[in-house]
mmCIF file of N, CA, C and O in Angstrom:
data_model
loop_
_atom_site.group_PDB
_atom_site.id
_atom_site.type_symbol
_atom_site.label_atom_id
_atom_site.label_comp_id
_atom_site.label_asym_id
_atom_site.label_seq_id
_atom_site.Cartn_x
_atom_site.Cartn_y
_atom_site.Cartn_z
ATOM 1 N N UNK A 1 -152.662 -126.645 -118.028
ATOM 2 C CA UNK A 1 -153.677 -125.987 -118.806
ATOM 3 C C UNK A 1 -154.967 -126.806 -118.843
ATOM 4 O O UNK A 1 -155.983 -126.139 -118.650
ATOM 5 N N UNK A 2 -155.116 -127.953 -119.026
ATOM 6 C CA UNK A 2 -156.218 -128.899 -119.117
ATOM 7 C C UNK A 2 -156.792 -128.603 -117.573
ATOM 8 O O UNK A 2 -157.962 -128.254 -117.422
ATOM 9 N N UNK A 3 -156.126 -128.725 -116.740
ATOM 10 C CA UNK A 3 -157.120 -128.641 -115.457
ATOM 11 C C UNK A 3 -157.504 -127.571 -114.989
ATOM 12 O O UNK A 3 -158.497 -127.504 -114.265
ATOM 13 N N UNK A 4 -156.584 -126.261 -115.413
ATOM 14 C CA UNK A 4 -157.092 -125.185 -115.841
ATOM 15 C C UNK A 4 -158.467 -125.252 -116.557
ATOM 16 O O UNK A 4 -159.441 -125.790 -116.030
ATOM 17 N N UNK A 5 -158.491 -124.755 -117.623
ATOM 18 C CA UNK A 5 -159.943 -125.349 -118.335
ATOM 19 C C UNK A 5 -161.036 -125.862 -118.136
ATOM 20 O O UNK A 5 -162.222 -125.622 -118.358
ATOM 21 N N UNK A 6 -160.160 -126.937 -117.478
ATOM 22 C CA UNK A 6 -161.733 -128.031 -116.411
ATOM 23 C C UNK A 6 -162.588 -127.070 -115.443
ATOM 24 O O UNK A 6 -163.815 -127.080 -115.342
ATOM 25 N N UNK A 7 -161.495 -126.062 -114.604
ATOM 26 C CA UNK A 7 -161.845 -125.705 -113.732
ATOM 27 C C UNK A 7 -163.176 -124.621 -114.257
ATOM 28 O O UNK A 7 -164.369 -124.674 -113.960
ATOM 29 N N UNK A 8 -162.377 -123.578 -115.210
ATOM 30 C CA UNK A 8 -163.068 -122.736 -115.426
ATOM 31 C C UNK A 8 -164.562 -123.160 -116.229
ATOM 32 O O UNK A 8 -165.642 -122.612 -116.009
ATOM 33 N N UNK A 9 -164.252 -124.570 -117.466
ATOM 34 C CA UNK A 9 -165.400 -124.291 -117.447
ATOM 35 C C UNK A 9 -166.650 -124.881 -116.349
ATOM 36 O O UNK A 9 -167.838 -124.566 -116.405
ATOM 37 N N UNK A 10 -165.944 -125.915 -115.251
ATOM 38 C CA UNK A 10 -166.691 -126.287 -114.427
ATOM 39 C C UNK A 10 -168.079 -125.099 -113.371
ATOM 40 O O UNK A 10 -169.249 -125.315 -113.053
ATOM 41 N N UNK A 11 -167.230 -124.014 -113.164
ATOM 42 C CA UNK A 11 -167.437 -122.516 -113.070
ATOM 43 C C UNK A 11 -168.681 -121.895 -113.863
ATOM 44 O O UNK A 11 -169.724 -121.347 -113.509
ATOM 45 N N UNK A 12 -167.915 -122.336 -115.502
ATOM 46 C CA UNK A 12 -168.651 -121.499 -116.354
ATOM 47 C C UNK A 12 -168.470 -120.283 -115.965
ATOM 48 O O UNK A 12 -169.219 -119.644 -115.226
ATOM 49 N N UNK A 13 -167.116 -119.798 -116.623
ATOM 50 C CA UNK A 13 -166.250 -118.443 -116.170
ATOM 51 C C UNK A 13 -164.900 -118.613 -117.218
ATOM 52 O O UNK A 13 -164.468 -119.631 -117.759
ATOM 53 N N UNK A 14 -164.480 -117.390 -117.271
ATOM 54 C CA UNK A 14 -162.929 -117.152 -118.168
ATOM 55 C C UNK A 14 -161.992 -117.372 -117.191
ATOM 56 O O UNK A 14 -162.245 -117.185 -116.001
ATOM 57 N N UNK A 15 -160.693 -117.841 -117.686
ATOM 58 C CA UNK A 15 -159.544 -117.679 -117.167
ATOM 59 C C UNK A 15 -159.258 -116.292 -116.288
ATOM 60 O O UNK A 15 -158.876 -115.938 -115.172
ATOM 61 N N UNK A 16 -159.646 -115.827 -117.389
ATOM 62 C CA UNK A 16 -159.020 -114.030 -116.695
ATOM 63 C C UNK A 16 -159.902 -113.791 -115.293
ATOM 64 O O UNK A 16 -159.440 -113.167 -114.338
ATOM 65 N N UNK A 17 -161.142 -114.336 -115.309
ATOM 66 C CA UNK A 17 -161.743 -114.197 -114.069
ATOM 67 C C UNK A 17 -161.573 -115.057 -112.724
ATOM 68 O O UNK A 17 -162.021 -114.836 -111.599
ATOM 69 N N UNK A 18 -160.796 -116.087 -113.194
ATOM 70 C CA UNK A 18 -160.337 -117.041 -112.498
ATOM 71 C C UNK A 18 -159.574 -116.392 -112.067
ATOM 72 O O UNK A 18 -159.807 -116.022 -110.917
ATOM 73 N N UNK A 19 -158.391 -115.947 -112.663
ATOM 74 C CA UNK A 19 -157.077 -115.344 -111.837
ATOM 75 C C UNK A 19 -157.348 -113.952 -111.631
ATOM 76 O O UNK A 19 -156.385 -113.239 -111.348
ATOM 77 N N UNK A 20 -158.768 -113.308 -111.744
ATOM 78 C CA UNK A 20 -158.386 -111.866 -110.794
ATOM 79 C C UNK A 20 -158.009 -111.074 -111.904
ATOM 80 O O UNK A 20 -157.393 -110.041 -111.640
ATOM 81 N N UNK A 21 -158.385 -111.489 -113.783
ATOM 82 C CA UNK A 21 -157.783 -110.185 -114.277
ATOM 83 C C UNK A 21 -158.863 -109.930 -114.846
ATOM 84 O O UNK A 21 -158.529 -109.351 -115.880
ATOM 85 N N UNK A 22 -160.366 -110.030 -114.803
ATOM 86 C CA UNK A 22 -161.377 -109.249 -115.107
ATOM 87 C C UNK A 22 -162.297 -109.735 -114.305
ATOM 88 O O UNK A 22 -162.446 -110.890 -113.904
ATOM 89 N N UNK A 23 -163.074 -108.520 -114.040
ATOM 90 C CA UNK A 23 -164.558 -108.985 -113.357
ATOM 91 C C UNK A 23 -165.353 -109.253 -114.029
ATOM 92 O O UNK A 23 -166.398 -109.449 -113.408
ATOM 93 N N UNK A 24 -165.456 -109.409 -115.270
ATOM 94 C CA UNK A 24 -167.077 -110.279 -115.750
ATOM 95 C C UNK A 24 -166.549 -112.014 -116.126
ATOM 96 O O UNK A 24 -165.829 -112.502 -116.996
ATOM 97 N N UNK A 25 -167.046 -112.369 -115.392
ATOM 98 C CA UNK A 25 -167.331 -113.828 -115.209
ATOM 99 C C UNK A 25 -166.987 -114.581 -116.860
ATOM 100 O O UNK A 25 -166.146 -115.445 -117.107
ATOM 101 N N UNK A 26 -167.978 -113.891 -117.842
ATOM 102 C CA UNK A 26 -167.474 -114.751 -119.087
ATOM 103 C C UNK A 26 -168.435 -114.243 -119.848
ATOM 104 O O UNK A 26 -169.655 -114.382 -119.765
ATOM 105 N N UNK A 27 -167.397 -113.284 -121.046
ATOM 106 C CA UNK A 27 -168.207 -112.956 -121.987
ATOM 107 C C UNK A 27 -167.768 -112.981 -123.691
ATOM 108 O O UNK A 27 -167.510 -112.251 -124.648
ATOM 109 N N UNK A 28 -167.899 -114.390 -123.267
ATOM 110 C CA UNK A 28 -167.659 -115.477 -124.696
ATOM 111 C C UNK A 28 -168.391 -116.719 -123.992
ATOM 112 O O UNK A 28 -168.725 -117.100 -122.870
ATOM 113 N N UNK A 29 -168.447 -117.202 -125.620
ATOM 114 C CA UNK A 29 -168.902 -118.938 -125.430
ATOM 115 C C UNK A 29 -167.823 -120.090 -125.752
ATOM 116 O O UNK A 29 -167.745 -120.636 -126.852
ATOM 117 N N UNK A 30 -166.769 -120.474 -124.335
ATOM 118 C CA UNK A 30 -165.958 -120.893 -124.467
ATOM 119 C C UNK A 30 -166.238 -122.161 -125.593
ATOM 120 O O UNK A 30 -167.291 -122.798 -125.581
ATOM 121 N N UNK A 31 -165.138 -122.420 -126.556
ATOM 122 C CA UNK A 31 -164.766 -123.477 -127.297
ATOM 123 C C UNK A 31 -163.789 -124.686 -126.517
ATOM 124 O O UNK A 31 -163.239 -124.591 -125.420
ATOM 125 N N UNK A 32 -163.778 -125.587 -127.261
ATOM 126 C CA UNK A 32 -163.230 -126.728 -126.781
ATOM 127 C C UNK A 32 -161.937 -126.409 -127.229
ATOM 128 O O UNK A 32 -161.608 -126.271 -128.407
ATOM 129 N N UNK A 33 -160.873 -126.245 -125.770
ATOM 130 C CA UNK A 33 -159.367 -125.730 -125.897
ATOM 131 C C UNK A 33 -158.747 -126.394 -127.263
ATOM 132 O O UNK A 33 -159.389 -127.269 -127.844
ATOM 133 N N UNK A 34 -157.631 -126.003 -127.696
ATOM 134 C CA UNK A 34 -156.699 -126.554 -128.693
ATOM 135 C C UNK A 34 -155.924 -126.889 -128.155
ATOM 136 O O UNK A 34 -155.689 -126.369 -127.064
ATOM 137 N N UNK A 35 -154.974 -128.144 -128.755
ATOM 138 C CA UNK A 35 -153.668 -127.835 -127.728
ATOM 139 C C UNK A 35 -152.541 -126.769 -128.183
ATOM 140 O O UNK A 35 -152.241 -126.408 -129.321
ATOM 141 N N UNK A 36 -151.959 -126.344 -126.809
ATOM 142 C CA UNK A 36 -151.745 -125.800 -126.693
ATOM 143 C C UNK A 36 -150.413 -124.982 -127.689
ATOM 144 O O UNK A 36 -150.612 -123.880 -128.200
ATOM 145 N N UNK A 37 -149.303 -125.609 -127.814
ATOM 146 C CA UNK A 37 -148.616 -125.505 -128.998
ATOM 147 C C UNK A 37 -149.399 -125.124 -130.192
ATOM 148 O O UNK A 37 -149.236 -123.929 -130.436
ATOM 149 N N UNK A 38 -149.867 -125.475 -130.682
ATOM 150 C CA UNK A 38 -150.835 -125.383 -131.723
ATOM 151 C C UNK A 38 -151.437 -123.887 -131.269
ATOM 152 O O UNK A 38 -151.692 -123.015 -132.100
ATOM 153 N N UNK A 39 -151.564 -123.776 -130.309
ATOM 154 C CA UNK A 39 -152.610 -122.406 -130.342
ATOM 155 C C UNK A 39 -151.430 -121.217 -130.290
ATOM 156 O O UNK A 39 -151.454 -120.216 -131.008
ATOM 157 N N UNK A 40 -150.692 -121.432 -129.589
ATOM 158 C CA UNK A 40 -149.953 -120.319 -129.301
ATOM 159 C C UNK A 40 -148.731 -120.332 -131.301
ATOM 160 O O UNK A 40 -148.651 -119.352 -132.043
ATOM 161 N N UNK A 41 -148.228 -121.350 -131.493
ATOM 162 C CA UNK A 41 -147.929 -121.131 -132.921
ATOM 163 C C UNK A 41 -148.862 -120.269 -133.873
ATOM 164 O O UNK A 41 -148.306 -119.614 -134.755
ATOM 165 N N UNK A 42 -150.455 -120.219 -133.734
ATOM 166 C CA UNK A 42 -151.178 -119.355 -134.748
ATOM 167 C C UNK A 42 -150.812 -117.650 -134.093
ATOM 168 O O UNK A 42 -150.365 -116.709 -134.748
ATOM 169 N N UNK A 43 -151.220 -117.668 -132.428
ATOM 170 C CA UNK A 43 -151.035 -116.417 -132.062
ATOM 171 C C UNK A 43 -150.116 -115.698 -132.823
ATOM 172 O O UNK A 43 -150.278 -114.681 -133.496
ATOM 173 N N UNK A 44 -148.667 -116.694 -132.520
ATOM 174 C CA UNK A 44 -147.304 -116.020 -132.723
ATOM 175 C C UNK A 44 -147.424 -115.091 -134.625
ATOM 176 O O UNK A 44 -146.984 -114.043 -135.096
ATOM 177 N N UNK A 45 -148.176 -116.122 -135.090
ATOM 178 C CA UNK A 45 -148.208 -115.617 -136.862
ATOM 179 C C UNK A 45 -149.498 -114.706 -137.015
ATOM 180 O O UNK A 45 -149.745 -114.103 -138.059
ATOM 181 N N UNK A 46 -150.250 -114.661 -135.953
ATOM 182 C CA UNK A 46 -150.811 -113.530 -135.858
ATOM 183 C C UNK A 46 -150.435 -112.577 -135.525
ATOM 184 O O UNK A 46 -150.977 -111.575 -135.992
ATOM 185 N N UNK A 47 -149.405 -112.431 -134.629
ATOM 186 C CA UNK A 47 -148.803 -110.899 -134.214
ATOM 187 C C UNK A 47 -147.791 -110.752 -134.402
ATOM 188 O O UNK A 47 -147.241 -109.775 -133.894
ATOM 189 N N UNK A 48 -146.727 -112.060 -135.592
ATOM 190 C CA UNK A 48 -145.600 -111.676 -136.621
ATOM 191 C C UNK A 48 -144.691 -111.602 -135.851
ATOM 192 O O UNK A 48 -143.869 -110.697 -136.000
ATOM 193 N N UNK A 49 -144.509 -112.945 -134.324
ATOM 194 C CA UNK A 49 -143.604 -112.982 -133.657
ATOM 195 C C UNK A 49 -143.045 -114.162 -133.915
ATOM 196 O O UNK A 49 -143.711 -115.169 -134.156
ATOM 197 N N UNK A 50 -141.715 -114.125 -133.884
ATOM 198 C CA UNK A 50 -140.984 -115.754 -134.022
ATOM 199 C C UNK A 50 -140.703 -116.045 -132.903
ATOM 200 O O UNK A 50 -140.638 -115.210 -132.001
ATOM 201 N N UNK A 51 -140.443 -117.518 -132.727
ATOM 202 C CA UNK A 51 -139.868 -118.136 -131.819
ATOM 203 C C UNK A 51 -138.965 -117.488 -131.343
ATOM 204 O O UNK A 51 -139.311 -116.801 -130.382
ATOM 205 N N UNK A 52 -137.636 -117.408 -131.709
ATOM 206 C CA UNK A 52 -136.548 -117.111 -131.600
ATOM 207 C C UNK A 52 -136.671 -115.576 -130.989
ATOM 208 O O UNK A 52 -135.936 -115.314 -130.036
ATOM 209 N N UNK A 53 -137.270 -114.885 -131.324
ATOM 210 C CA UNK A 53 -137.362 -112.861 -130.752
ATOM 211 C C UNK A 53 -138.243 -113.233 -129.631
ATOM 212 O O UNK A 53 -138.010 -112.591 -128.608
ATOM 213 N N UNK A 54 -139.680 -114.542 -129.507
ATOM 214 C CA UNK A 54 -139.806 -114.722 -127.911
ATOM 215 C C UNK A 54 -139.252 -115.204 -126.681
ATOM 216 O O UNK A 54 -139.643 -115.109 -125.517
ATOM 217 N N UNK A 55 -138.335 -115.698 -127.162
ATOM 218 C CA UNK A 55 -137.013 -116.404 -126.344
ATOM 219 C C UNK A 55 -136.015 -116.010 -125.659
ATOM 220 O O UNK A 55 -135.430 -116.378 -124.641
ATOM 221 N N UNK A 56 -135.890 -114.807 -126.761
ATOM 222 C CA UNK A 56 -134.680 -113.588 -126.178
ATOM 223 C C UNK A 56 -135.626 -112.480 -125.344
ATOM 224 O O UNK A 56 -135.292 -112.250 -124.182
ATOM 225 N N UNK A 57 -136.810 -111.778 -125.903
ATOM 226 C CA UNK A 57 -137.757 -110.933 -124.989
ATOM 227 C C UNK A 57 -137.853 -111.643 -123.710
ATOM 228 O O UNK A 57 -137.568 -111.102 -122.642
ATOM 229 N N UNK A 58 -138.255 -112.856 -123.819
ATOM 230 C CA UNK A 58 -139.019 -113.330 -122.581
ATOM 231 C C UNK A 58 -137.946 -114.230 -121.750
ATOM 232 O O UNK A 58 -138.198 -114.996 -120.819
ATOM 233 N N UNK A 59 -136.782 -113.956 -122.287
ATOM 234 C CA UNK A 59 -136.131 -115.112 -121.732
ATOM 235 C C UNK A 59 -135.993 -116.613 -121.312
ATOM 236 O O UNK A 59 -135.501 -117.148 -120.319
ATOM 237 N N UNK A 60 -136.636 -117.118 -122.487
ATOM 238 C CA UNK A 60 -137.164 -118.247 -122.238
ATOM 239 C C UNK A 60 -136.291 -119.441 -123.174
ATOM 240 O O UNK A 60 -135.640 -119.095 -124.160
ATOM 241 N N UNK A 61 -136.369 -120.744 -122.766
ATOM 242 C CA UNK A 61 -135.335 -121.183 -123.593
ATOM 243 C C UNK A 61 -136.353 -122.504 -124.511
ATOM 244 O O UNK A 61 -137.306 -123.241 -124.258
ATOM 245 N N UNK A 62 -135.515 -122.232 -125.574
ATOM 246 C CA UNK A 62 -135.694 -123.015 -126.655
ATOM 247 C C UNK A 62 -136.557 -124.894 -126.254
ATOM 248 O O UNK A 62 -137.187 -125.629 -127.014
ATOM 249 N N UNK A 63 -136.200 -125.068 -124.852
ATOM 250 C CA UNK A 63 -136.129 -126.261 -124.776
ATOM 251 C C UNK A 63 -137.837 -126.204 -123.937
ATOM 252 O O UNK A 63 -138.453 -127.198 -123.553
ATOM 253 N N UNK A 64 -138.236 -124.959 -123.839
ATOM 254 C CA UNK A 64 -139.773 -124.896 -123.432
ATOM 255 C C UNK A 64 -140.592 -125.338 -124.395
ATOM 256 O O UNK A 64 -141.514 -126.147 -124.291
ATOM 257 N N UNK A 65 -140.099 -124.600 -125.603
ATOM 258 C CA UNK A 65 -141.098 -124.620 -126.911
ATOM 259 C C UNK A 65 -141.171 -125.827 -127.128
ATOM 260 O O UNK A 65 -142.339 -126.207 -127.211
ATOM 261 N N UNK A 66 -140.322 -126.705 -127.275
ATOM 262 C CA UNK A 66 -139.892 -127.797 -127.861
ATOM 263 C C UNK A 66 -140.819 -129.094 -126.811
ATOM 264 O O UNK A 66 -141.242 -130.188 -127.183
ATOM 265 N N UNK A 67 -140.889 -128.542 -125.631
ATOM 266 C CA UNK A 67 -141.655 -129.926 -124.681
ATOM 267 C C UNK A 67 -143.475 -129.412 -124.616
ATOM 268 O O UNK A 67 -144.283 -130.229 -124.174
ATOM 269 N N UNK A 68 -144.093 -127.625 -125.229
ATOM 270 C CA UNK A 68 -145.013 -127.834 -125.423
ATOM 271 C C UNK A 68 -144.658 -128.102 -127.379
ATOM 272 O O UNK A 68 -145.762 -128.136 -127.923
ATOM 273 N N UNK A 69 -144.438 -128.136 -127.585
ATOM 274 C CA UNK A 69 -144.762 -129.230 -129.155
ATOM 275 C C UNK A 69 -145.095 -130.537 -128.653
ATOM 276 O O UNK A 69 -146.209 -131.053 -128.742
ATOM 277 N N UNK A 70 -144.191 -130.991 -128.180
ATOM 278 C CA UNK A 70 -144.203 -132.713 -127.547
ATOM 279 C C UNK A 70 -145.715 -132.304 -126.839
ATOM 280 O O UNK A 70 -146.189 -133.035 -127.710
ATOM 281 N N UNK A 71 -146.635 -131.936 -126.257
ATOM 282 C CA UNK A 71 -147.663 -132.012 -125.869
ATOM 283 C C UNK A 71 -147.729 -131.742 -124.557
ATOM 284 O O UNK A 71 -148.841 -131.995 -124.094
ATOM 285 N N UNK A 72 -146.806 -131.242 -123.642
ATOM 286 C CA UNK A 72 -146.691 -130.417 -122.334
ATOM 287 C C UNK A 72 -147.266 -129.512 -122.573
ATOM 288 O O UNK A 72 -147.627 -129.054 -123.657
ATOM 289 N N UNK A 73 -147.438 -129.081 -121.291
ATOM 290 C CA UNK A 73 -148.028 -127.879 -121.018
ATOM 291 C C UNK A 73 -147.589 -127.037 -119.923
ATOM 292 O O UNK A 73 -147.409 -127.387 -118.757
ATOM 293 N N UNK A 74 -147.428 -125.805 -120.467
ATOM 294 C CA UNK A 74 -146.679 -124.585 -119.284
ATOM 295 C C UNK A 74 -147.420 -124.213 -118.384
ATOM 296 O O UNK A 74 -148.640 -124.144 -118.533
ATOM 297 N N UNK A 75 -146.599 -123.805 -116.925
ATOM 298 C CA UNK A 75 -146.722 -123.890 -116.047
ATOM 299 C C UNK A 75 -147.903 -122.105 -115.975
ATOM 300 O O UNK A 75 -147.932 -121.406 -116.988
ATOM 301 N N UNK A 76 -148.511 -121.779 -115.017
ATOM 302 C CA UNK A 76 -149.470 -121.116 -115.069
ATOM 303 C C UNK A 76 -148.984 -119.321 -115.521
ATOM 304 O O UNK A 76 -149.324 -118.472 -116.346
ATOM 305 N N UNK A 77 -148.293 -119.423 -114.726
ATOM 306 C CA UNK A 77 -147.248 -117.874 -114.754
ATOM 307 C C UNK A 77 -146.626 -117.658 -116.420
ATOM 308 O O UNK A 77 -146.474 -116.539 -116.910
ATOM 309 N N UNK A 78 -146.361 -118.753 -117.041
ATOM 310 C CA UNK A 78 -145.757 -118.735 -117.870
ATOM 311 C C UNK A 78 -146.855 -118.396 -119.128
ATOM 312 O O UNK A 78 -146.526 -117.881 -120.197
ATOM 313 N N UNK A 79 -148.132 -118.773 -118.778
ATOM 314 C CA UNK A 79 -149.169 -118.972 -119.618
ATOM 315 C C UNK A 79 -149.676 -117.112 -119.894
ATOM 316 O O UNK A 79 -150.028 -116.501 -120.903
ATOM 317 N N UNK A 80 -149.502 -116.743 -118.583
ATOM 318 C CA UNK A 80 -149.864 -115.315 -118.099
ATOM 319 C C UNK A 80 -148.812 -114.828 -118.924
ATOM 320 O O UNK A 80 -149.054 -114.421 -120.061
ATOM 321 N N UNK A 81 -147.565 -114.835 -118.404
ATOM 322 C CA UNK A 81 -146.276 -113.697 -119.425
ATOM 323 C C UNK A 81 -146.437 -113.949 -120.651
ATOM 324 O O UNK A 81 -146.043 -112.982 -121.303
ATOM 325 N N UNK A 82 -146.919 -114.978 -121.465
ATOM 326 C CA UNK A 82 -147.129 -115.509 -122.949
ATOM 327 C C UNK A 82 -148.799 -114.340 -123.426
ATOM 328 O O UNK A 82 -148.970 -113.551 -124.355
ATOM 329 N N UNK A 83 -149.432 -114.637 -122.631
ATOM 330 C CA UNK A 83 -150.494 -113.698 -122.745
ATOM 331 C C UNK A 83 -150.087 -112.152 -122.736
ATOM 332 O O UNK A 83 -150.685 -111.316 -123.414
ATOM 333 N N UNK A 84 -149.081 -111.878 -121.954
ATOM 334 C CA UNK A 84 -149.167 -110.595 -121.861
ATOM 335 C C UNK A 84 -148.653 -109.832 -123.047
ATOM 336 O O UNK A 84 -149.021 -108.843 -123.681
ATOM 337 N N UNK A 85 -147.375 -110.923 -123.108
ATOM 338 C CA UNK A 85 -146.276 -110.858 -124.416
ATOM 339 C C UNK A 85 -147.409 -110.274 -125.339
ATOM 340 O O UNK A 85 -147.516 -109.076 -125.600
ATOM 341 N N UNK A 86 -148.127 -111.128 -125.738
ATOM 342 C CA UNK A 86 -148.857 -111.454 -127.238
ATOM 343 C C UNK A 86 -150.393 -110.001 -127.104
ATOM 344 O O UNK A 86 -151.346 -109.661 -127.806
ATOM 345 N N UNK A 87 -149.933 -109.682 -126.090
ATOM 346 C CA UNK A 87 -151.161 -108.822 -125.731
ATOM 347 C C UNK A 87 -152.989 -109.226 -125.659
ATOM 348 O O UNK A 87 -153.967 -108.480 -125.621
ATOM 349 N N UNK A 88 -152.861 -110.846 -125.663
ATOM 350 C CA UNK A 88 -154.092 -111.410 -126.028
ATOM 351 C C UNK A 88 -154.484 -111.534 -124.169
ATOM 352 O O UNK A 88 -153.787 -111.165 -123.223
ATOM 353 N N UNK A 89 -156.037 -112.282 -124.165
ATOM 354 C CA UNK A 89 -156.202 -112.663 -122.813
ATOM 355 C C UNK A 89 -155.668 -113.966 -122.570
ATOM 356 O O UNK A 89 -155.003 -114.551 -123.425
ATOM 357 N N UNK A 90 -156.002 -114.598 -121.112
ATOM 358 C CA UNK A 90 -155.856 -115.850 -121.359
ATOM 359 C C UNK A 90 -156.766 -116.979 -121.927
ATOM 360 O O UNK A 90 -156.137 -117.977 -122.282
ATOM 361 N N UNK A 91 -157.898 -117.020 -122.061
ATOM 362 C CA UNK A 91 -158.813 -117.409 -122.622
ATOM 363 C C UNK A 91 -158.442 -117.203 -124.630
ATOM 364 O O UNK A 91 -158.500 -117.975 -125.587
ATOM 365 N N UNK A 92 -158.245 -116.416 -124.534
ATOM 366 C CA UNK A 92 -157.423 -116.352 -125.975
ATOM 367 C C UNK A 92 -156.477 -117.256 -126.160
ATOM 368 O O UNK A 92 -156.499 -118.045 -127.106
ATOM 369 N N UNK A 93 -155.605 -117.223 -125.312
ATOM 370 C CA UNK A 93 -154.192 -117.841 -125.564
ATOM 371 C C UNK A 93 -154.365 -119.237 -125.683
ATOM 372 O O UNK A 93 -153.713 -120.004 -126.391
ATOM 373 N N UNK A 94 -155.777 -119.628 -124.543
ATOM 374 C CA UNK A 94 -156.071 -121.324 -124.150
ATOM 375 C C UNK A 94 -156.823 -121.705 -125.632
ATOM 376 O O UNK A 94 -156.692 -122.736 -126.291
ATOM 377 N N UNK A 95 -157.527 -120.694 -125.875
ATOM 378 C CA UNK A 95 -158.267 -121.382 -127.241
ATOM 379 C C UNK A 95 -159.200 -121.282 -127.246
ATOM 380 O O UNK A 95 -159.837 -121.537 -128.268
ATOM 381 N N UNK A 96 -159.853 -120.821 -126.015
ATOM 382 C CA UNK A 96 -161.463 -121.273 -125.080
ATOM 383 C C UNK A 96 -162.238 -119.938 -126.276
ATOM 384 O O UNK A 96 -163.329 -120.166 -126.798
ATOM 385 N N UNK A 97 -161.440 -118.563 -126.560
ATOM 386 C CA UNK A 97 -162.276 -117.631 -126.947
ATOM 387 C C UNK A 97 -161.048 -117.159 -128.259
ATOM 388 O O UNK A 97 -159.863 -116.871 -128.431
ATOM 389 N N UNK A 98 -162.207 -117.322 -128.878
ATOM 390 C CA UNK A 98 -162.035 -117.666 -130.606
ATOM 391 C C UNK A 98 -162.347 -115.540 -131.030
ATOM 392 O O UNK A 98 -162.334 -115.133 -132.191
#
């Protein structure tokens, strides 16, 4: 995710335009990312999802959540199905657009 970020804002462009899921370049004023745990924990209590019901939907195991707490960061695809899950963009999900 961090070099993610770098990239895009090196660009000065969104995620989503990075990967091909919108054509306008960037229409927000990216913020300085959060990490990432941290961001996706507010999403989740924004859209009244628990851990545990994203784990079983998404099939994902317990031991993901647990290494982004520790301060990892998920792999790109994973960032995308978490976005899609949550219905947010990715620029949402990163933190960049508030």
């Amino acid at each position: 995710m961090k070099s993610l970020n770098g990239i895009a804002e090196n660009f000065n462009c969104s995620l989503n335009f990075l990967f091909g899921l919108s054509e306008t370049i960037i229409d927000f004023t990216p913020k300085p990312a959060l990490p990432f745990y941290e961001r996706l924990k507010s999403i989740m209590k924004e859209n009244k999802v628990s851990r545990y019901r994203m784990c079983i939907d998404l099939e994902k195991g317990h031991g993901q959540f647990n290494r982004w707490k520790s301060g990892g960061n998920p792999q790109m695809n994973t960032v995308h199905e978490l976005a899609t899950y949550l219905g947010v963009t990715l620029d949402y999900l990163a933190g960049r657009e508030r």
